[in-house]
Coordinates of C-alpha atoms and ligand atoms in Angstrom, one line a residue:
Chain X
X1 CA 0.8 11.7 -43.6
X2 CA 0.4 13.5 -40.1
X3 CA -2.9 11.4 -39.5
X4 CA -1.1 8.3 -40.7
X5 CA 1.4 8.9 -38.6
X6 CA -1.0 9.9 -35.6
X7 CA -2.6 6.6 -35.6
X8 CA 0.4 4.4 -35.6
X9 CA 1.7 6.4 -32.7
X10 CA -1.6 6.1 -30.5
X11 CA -1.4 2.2 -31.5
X12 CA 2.1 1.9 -30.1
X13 CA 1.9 4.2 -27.3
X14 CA -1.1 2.8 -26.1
X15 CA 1.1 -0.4 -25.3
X16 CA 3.4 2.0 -23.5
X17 CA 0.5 2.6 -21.6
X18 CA 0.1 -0.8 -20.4
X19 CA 3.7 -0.9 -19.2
X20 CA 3.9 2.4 -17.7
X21 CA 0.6 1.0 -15.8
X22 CA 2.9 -1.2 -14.2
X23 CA 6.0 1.1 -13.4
X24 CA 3.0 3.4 -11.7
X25 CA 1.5 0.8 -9.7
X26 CA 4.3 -0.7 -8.5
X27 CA 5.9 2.9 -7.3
X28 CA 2.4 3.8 -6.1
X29 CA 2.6 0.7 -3.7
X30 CA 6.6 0.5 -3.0
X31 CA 8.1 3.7 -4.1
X32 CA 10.2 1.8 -5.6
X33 CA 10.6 1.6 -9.3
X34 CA 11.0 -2.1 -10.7
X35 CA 13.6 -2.3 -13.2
X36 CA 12.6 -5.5 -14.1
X37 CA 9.0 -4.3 -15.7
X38 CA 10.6 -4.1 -19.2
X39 CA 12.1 -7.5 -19.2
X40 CA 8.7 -9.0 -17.7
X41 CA 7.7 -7.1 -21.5
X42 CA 9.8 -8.9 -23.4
X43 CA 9.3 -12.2 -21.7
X44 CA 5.6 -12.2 -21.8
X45 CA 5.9 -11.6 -25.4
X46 CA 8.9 -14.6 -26.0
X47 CA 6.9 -17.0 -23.8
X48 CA 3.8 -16.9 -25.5
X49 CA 5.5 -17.4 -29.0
X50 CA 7.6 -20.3 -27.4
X51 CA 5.0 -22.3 -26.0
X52 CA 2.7 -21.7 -29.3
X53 CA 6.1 -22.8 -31.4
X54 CA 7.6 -25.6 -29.2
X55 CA 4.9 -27.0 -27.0
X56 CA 1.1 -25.7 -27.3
X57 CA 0.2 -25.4 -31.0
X58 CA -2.9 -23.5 -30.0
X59 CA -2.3 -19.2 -29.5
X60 CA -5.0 -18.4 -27.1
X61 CA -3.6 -21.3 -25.0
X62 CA 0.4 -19.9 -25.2
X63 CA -1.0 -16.5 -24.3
X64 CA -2.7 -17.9 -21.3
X65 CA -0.1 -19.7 -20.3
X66 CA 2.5 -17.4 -20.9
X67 CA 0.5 -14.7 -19.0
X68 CA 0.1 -17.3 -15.8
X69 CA 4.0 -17.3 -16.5
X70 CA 4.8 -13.9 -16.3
X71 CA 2.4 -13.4 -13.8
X72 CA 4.3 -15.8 -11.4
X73 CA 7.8 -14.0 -12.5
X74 CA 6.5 -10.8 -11.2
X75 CA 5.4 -12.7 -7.6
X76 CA 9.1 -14.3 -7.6
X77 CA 10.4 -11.2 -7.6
X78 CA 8.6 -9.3 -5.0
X79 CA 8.3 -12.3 -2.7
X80 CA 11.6 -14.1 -3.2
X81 CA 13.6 -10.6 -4.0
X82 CA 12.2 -8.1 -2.0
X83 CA 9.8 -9.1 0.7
X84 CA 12.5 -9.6 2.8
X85 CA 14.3 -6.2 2.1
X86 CA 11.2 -4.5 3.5
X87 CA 11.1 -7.1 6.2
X88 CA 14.2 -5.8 7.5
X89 CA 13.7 -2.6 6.6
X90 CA 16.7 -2.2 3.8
X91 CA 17.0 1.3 2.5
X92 CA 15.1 1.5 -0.9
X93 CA 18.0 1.2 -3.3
X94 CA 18.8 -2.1 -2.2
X95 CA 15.8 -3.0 -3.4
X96 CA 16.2 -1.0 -7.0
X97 CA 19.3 -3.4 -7.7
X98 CA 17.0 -6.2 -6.9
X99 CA 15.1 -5.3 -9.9
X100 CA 18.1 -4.7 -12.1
X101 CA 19.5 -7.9 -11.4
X102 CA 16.2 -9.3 -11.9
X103 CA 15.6 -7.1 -15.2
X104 CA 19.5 -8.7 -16.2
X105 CA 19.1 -12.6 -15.1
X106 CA 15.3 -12.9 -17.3
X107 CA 17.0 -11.1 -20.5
X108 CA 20.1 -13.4 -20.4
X109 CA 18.2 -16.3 -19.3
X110 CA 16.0 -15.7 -22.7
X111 CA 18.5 -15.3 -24.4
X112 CA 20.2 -18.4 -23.5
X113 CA 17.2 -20.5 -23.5
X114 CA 16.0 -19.1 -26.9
X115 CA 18.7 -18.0 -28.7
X116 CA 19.3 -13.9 -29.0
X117 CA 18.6 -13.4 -32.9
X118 CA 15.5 -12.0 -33.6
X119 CA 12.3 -14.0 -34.2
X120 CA 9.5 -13.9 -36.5
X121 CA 6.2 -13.5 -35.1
X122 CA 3.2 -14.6 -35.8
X123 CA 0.6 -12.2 -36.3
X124 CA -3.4 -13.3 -35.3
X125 CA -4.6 -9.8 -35.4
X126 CA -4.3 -9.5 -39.0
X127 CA -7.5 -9.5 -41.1
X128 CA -7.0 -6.7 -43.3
X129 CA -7.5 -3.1 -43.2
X130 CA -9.4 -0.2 -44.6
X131 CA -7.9 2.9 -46.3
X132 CA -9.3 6.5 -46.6
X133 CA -7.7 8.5 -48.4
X134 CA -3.9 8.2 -47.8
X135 CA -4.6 6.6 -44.6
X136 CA -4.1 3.1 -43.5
X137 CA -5.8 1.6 -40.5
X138 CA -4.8 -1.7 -40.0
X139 CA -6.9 -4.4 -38.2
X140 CA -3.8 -5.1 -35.5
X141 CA -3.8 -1.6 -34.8
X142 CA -7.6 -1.1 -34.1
X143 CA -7.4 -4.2 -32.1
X144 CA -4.5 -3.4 -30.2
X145 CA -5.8 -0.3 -29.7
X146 CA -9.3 -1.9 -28.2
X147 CA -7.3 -4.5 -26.1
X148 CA -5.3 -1.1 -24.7
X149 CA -8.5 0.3 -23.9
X150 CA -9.7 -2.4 -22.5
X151 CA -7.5 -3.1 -19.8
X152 CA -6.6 0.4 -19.3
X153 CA -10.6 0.3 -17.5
X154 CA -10.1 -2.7 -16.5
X155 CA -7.5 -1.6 -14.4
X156 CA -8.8 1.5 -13.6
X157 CA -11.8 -0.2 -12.2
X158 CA -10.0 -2.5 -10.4
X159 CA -7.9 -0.1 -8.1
X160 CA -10.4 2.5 -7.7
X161 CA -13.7 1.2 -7.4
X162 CA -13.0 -2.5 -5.9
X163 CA -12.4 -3.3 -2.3
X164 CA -8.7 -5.2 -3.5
X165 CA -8.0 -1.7 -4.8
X166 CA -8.8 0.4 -1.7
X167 CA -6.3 -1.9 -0.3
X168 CA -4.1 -0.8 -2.6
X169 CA -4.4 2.4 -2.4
X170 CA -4.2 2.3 0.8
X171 CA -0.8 0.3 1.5
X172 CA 0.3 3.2 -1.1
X173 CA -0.2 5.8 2.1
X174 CA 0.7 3.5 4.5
X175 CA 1.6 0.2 4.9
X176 CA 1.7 0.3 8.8
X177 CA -1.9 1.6 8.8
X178 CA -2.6 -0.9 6.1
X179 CA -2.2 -3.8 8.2
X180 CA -4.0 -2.0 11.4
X181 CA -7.1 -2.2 9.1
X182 CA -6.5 -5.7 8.7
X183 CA -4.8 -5.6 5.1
X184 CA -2.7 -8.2 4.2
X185 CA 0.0 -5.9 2.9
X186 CA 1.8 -8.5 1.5
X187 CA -0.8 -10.4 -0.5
X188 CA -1.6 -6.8 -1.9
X189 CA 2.0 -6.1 -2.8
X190 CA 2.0 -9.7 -4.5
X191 CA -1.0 -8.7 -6.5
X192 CA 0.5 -5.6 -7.5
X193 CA 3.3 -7.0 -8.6
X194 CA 1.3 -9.9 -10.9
X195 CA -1.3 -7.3 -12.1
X196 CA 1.5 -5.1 -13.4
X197 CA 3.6 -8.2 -15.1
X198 CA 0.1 -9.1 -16.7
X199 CA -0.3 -5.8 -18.1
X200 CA 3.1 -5.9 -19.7
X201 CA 2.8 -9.2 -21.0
X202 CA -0.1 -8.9 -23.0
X203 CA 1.2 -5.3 -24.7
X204 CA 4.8 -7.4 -25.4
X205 CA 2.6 -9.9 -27.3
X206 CA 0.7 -7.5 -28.8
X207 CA 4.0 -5.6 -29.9
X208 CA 5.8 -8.7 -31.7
X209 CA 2.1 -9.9 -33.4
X210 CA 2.3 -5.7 -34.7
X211 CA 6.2 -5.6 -35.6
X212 CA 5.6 -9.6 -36.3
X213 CA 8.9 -9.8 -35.0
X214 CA 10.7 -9.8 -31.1
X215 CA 14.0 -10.0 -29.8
X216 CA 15.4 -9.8 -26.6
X217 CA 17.0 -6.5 -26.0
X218 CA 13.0 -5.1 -26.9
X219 CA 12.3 -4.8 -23.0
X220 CA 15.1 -2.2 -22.2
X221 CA 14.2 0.3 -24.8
X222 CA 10.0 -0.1 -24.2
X223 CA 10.8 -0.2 -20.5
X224 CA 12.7 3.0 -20.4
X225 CA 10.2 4.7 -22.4
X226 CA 7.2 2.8 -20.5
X227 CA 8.7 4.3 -17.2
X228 CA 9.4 7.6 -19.0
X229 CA 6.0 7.9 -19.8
X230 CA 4.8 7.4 -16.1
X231 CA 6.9 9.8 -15.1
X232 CA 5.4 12.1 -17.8
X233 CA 2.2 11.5 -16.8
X234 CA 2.7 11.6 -12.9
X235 CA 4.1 8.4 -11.3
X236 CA 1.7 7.1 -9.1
X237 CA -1.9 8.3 -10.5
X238 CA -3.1 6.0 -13.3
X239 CA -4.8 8.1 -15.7
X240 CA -1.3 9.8 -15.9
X241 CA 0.4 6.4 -17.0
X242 CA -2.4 5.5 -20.1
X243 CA -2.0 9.5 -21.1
X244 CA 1.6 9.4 -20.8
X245 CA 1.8 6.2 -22.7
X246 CA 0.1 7.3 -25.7
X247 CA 2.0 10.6 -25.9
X248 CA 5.7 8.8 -25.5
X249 CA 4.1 6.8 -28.5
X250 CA 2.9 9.9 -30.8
X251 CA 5.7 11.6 -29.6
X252 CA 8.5 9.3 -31.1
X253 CA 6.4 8.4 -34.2
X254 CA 5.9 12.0 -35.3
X255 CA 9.2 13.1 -33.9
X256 CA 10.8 9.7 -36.3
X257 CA 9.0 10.7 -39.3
X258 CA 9.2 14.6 -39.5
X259 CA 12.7 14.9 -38.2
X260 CA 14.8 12.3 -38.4
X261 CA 13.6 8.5 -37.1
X262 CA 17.4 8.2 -35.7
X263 CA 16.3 10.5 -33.4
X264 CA 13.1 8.6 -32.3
X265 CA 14.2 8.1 -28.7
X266 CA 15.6 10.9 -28.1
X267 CA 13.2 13.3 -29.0
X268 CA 10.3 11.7 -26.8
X269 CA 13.2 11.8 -23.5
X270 CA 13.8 15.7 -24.7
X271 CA 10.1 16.1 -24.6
X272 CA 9.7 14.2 -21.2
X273 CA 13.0 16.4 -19.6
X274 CA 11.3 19.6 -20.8
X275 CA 7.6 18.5 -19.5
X276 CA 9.7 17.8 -16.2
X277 CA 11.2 21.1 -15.8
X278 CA 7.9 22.7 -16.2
X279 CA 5.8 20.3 -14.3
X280 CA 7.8 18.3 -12.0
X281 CA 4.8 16.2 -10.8
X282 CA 4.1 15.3 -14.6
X283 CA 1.0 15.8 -16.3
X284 CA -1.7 14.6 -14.2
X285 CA 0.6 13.9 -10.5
X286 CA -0.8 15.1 -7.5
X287 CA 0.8 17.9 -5.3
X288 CA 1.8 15.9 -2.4
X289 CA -0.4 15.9 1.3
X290 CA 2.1 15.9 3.7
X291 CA 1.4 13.1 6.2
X292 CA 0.8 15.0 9.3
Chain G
X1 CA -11.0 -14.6 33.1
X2 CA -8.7 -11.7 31.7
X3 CA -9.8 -10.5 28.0
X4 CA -5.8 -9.7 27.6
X5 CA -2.7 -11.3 29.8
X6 CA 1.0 -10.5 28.7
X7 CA 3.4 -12.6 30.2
X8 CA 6.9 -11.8 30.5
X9 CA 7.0 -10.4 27.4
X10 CA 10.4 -9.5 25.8
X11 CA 11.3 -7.2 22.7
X12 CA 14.2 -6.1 21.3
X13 CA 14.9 -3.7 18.1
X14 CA 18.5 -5.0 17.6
X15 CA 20.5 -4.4 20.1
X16 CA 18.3 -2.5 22.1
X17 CA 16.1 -4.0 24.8
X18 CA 13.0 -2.2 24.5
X19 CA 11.2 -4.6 26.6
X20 CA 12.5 -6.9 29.4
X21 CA 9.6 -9.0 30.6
X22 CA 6.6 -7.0 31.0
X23 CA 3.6 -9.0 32.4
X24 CA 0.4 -7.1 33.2
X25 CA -3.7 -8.1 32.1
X26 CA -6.1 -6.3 31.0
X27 CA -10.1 -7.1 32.3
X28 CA -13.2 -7.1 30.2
X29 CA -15.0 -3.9 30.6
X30 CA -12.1 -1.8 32.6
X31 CA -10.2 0.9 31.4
X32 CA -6.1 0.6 31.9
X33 CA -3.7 3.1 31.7
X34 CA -0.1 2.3 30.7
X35 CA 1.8 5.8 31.9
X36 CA 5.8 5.9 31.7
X37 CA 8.0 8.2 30.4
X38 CA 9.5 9.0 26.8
X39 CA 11.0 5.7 25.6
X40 CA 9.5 3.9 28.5
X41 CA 8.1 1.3 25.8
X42 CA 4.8 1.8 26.0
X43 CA 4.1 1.8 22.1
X44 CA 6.4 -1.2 21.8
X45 CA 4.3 -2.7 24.3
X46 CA 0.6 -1.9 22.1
X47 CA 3.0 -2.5 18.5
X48 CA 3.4 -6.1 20.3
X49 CA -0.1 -6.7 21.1
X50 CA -1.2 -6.3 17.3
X51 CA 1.6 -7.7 15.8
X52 CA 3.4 -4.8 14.4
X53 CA 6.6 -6.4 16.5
X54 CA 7.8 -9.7 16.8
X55 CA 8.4 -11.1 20.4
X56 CA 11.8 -12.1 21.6
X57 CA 10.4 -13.9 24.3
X58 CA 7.2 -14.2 26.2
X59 CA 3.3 -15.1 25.6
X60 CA 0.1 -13.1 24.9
X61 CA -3.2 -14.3 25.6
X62 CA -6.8 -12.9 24.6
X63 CA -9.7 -14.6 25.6
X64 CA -7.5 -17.3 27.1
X65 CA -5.9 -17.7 23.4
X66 CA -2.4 -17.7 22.9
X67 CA -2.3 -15.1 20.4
X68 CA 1.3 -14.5 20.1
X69 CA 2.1 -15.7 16.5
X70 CA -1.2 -14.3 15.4
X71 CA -0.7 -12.1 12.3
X72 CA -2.0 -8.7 13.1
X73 CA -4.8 -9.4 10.7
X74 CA -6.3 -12.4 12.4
X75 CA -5.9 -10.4 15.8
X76 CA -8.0 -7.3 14.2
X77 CA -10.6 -9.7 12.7
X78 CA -10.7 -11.2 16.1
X79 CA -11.4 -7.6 17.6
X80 CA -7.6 -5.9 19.0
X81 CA -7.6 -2.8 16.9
X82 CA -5.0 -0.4 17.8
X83 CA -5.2 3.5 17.0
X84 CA -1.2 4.0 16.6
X85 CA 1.2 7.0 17.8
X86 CA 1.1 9.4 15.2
X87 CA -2.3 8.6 14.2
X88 CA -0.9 7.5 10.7
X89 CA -4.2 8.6 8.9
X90 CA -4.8 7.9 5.0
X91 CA -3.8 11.3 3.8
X92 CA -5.5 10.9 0.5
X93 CA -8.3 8.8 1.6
X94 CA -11.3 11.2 2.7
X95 CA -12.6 11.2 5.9
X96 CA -15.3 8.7 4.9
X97 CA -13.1 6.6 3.1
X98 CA -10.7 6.6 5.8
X99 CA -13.6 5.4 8.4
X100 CA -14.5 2.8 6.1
X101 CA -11.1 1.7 5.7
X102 CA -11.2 1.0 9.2
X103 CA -14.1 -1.7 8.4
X104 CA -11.8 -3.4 6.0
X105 CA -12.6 -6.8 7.4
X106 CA -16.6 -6.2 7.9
X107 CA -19.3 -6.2 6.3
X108 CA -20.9 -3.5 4.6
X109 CA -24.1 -3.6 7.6
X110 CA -21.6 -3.8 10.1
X111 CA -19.6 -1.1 9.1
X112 CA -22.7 1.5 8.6
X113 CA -24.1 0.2 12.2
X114 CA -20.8 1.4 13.6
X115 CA -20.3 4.3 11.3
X116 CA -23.4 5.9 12.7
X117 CA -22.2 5.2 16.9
X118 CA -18.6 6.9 15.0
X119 CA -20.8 10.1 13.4
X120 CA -22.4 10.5 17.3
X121 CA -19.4 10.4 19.3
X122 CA -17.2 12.6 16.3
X123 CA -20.2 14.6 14.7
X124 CA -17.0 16.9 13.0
X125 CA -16.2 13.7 11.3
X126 CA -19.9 13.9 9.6
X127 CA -19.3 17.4 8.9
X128 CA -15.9 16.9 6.8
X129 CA -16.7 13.7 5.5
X130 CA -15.3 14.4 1.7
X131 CA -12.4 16.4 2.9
X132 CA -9.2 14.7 2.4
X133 CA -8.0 13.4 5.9
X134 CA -4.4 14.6 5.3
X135 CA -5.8 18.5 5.0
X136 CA -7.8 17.7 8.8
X137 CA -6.4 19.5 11.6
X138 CA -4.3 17.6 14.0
X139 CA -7.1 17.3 16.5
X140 CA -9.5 15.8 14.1
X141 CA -7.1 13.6 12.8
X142 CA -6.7 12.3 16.3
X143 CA -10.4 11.6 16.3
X144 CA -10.4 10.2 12.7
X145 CA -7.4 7.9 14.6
X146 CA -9.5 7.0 16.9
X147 CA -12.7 6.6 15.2
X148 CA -11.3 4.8 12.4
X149 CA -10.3 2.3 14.8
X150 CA -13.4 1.9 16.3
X151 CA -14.8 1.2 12.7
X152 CA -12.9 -2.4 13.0
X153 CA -15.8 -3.4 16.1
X154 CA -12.9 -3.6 18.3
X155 CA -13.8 -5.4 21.8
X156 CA -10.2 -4.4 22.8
X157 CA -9.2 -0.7 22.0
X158 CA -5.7 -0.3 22.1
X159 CA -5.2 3.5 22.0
X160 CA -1.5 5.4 21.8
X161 CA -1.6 8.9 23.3
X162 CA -4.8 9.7 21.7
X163 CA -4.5 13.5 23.0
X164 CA -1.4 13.8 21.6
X165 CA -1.2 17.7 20.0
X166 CA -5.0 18.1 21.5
X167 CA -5.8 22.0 22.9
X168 CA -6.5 21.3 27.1
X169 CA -10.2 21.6 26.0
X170 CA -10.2 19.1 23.0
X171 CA -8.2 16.5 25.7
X172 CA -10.8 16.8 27.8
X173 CA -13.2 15.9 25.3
X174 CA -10.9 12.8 24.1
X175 CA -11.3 11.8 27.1
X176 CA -14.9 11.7 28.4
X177 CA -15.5 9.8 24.5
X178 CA -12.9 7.4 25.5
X179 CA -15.3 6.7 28.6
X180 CA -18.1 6.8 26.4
X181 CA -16.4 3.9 24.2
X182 CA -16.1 1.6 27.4
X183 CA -19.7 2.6 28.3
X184 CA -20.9 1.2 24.9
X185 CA -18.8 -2.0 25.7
X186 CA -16.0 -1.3 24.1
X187 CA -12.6 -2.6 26.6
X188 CA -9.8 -0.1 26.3
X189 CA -6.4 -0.5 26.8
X190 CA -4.3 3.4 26.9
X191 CA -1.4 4.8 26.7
X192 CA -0.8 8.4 27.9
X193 CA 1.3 11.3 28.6
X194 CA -1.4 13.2 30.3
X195 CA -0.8 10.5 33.4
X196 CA -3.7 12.5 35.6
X197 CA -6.7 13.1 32.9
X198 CA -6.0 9.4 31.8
X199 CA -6.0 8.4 35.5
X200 CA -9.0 9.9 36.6
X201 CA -11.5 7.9 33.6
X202 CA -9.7 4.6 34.3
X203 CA -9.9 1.2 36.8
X204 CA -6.6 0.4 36.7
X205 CA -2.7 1.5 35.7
X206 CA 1.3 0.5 35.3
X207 CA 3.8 2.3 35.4
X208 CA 6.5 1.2 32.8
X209 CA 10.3 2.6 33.0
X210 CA 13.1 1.3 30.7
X211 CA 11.1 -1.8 29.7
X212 CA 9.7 -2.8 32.8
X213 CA 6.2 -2.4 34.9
X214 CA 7.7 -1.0 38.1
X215 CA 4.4 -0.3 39.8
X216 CA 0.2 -0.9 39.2
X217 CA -2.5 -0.9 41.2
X218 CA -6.2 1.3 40.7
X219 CA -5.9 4.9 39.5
X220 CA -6.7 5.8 42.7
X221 CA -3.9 4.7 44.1
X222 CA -2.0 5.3 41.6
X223 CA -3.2 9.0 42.1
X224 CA -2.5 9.1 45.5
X225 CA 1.1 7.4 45.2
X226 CA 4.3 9.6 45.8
X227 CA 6.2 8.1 43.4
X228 CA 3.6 8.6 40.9
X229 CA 3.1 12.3 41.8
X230 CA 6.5 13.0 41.6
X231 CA 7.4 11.8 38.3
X232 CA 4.0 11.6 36.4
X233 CA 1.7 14.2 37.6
X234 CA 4.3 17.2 38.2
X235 CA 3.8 17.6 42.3
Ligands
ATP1 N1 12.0 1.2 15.3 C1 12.9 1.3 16.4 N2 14.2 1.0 16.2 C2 15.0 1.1 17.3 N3 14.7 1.4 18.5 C3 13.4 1.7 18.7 C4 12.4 1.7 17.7 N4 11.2 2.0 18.2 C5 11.4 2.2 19.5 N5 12.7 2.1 19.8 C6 13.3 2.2 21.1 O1 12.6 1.4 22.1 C7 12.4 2.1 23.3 C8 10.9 2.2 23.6 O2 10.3 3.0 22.6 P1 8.7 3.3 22.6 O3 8.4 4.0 21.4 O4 8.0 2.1 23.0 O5 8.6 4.3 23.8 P2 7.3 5.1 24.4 O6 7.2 4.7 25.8 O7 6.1 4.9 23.5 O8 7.8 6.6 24.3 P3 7.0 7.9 24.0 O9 6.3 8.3 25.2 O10 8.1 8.9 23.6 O11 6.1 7.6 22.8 C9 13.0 3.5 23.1 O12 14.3 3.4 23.7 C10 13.2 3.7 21.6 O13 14.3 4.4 21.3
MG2 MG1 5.0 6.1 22.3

């Protein structure tokens, strides 16, 4: 039972991960944290089931496309919303309300464009599963799991061992002395922003082929708990996101099936207030360098 | 042929007038000084050359080029490199990582040919290289600063008060490397508090007040002026 429920709370938490991914990079490069990250979720997921539905026929196309989708989305928002806030210099909550608004028009603009009941999903990760004992592991869950993984280096790779993620990391000190090396801040922000909606994309397709269903108020629960968990894990520093992903997910699955599961959320945001108090940077966060 | 010519350049942050047509050029090989009190505009005046500002009005040349909607990338990659006020070091970047930041837009051989001439001039900078730049003292930060920025192969070094916080005995260092610099080719363009130290290593000088040049000639001269005396070098 506790291993059973073990595994089905890594497999969801580990798409946590890839969200909070997102809410850290994005804060790592703005401080800012974009609201709209959850909805991006839930898009990803809807477009990928409405272009293999309506248009494409074929999966793997729909999730390409859909992730080029998303991936745009998350540019429109930094360039069109919020480029020019920094631009003139806008103190950083003008910019959090861009998010919201942004996080508000793409869940009402799914809903009107596909209809707010709750869809079947198809699932293409299914091909059976093995049992030991009284434990079930499905072939979604060892899949999604893999995929989480995956990326989770992927990205890891990416921001610490590539020259694009020096850049990164570097507009995340500073963006004046970023562009004195010759960064183009901008283009790094934009990349930020598309790496992050990527990320969340693929874990909200992943989510509805696992539940095999989606609806369009998903991407304001995950994306609270997907930002929770980055702040468990210490906004900012990756590791701390993927960690801090899987925990939310154990978290709320044990918390669901030994005490009560209408108290899922609230037990993983009790354990994230307490973790706070304790370690205010989170579980892996940095003690801050002063900038001199 | 100047390597850099300002003409009449205007700036403004908002309301306020930080520059009202400042015109001065800058020689290959020489060292300038810009000296001027707080507020003068003298980092406004290097923030325009590399593009951190927008102009209100007014051209930049380099190399004869009008450079004035250049984006600051295109001037680095074309060799201005400016080692800001404030130093604004990578704190979490280690010392290496910082100088090699400063190569962003070179290639790996270029960057390790430099990196040694960088190690010569700043041997502490060997010395700490895996130490995290933000736990550096404020004197070696100022010569991370400024090596970093000569990481980019700048043929113009723009540098902003790069004794800033420096003990009298580190200044003096700054300076006789900053001569060094031009010695290995390198043209430099200074700001400074320090009006005398900075005069004595360079060619030429203005004086900026409120915006404007309101004097230039040699350093000698500029030494030996009363004006200069009076308000710069404390006589
Ligand atoms: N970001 C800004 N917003 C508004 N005003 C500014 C800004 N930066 C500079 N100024 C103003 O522009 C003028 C010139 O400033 P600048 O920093 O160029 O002076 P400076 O000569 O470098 O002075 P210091 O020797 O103190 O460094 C000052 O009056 C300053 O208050
Ligand atoms: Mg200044």
């Amino acid at each position: 039972m506790f291993l059973q429920q073990l595994i089905n709370g890594i497999t969801i938490g580990s798409t946590y991960a890839l969200v909070a991914i997102g809410y850290s990079m994005v804060f790592g490069v703005l401080e800012l944290i974009n609201f709209a990250n959850g909805s991006v979720y839930m898009l990803g997921g809807y477009l990928t089931l409405m272009l293999y539905t309506g248009l494409v026929g074929s999966f793997g196309l729909s999730f390409g496309l859909g992730l080029l989708l998303t991936a745009l989305v998350g540019y429109t928002i930094d360039r069109f919303g919020l480029r020019r806030l920094r631009e003139k210099k806008v103190p950083k909550i003008a910019g959090l309300i861009t998010t919201l608004g942004f996080s508000q028009i793409i869940e009402n603009a799914v809903r009107i464009f596909f209809g707010s009941e709750t869809k079947p999903y198809p699932n293409m990760l299914d091909f059976g599963q093995v049992t030991f004992g009284n434990v079930t592991i499905t072939s979604s869950q060892v899949i999604i799991l893999m995929i989480s993984i995956l990326l989770m280096l992927l990205t890891s790779v990416t921001v610490y061992r590539t020259k694009m993620g020096k850049a990164m990391l570097a507009v995340s000190q500073s963006q004046e002395a970023s562009q004195l090396m010759g960064i183009n801040v901008n283009g790094i922000i934009s990349l930020t922003f598309m790496i992050s909606s990527i990320l969340a994309a693929i874990a909200g397709t992943l989510v509805g082929m696992y539940y095999q269903n989606i609806d369009a108020s998903m991407g304001a629960s995950v994306g609270m708990k997907a930002l929770a968990s980055a702040v468990l894990g210490g906004v900012g520093v990756l590791p701390g996101a993927m960690v801090g992903g899987v925990l939310m997910g154990i978290f709320e699955t044990l918390g669901a099936s030994y005490i009560s599961s209408g108290y899922r959320d609230a037990i993983s945001f009790a354990i994230l207030i307490i973790v706070i108090l304790f370690k205010p940077s989170g579980l892996f966060g940095r003690k801050q360098i002063n900038k001199v | 042929m100047a390597l850099l010519r300002l003409e009449h350049i205007v700036v403004n942050y908002g309301s306020i007038k930080a520059l009202k047509d400042i015109s001065f050029t800058v020689e290959e090989g020489e060292i300038v000084t810009l000296i001027g009190s707080n507020g003068a505009g003298k980092s406004t005046t290097m923030r325009a050359i590399t593009g951190l500002k927008e102009l209100a009005g007014g051209k930049i040349f380099y190399q004869e080029q009008d450079i004035s909607k250049w984006s600051t990338r295109k001037k680095v990659e074309n060799g201005i490199v400016l080692s800001p006020e404030g130093r604004q070091i990578f704190p979490r970047f280690s010392v290496l990582e910082n100088l090699r930041m400063g190569g962003y837009l070179r290639t790996k051989a270029q960057c390790e040919e430099t990196l040694e001439v960088v190690h010569q001039l700043f041997p502490i900078l060997k010395e700490r290289e895996n130490q995290p730049a933000g736990t550096l003292s404020g004197g070696e930060q100022q010569m991370l600063a400024v090596g970093r920025a000569m990481m980019g192969g700048p043929k113009l070094l723009l540098l902003d008060e790069p004794s800033l916080g420096l003990a009298p005995l580190v200044v003096k260092d700054i300076f006789s490397l900053i001569q060094k610099i031009r010695d290995l080719g390198t043209t430099v363009l200074l700001v400074e508090q320090n009006a005398r130290s900075a005069l004595k290593i360079s060619d030429r000088a203005y004086v900026l007040e409120t915006g404007k040049i309101v004097l230039s000639g040699t350093a000698e001269e500029l030494l030996r002026s009363d004006q200069v005396q009076k308000a710069y070098l404390g006589m």
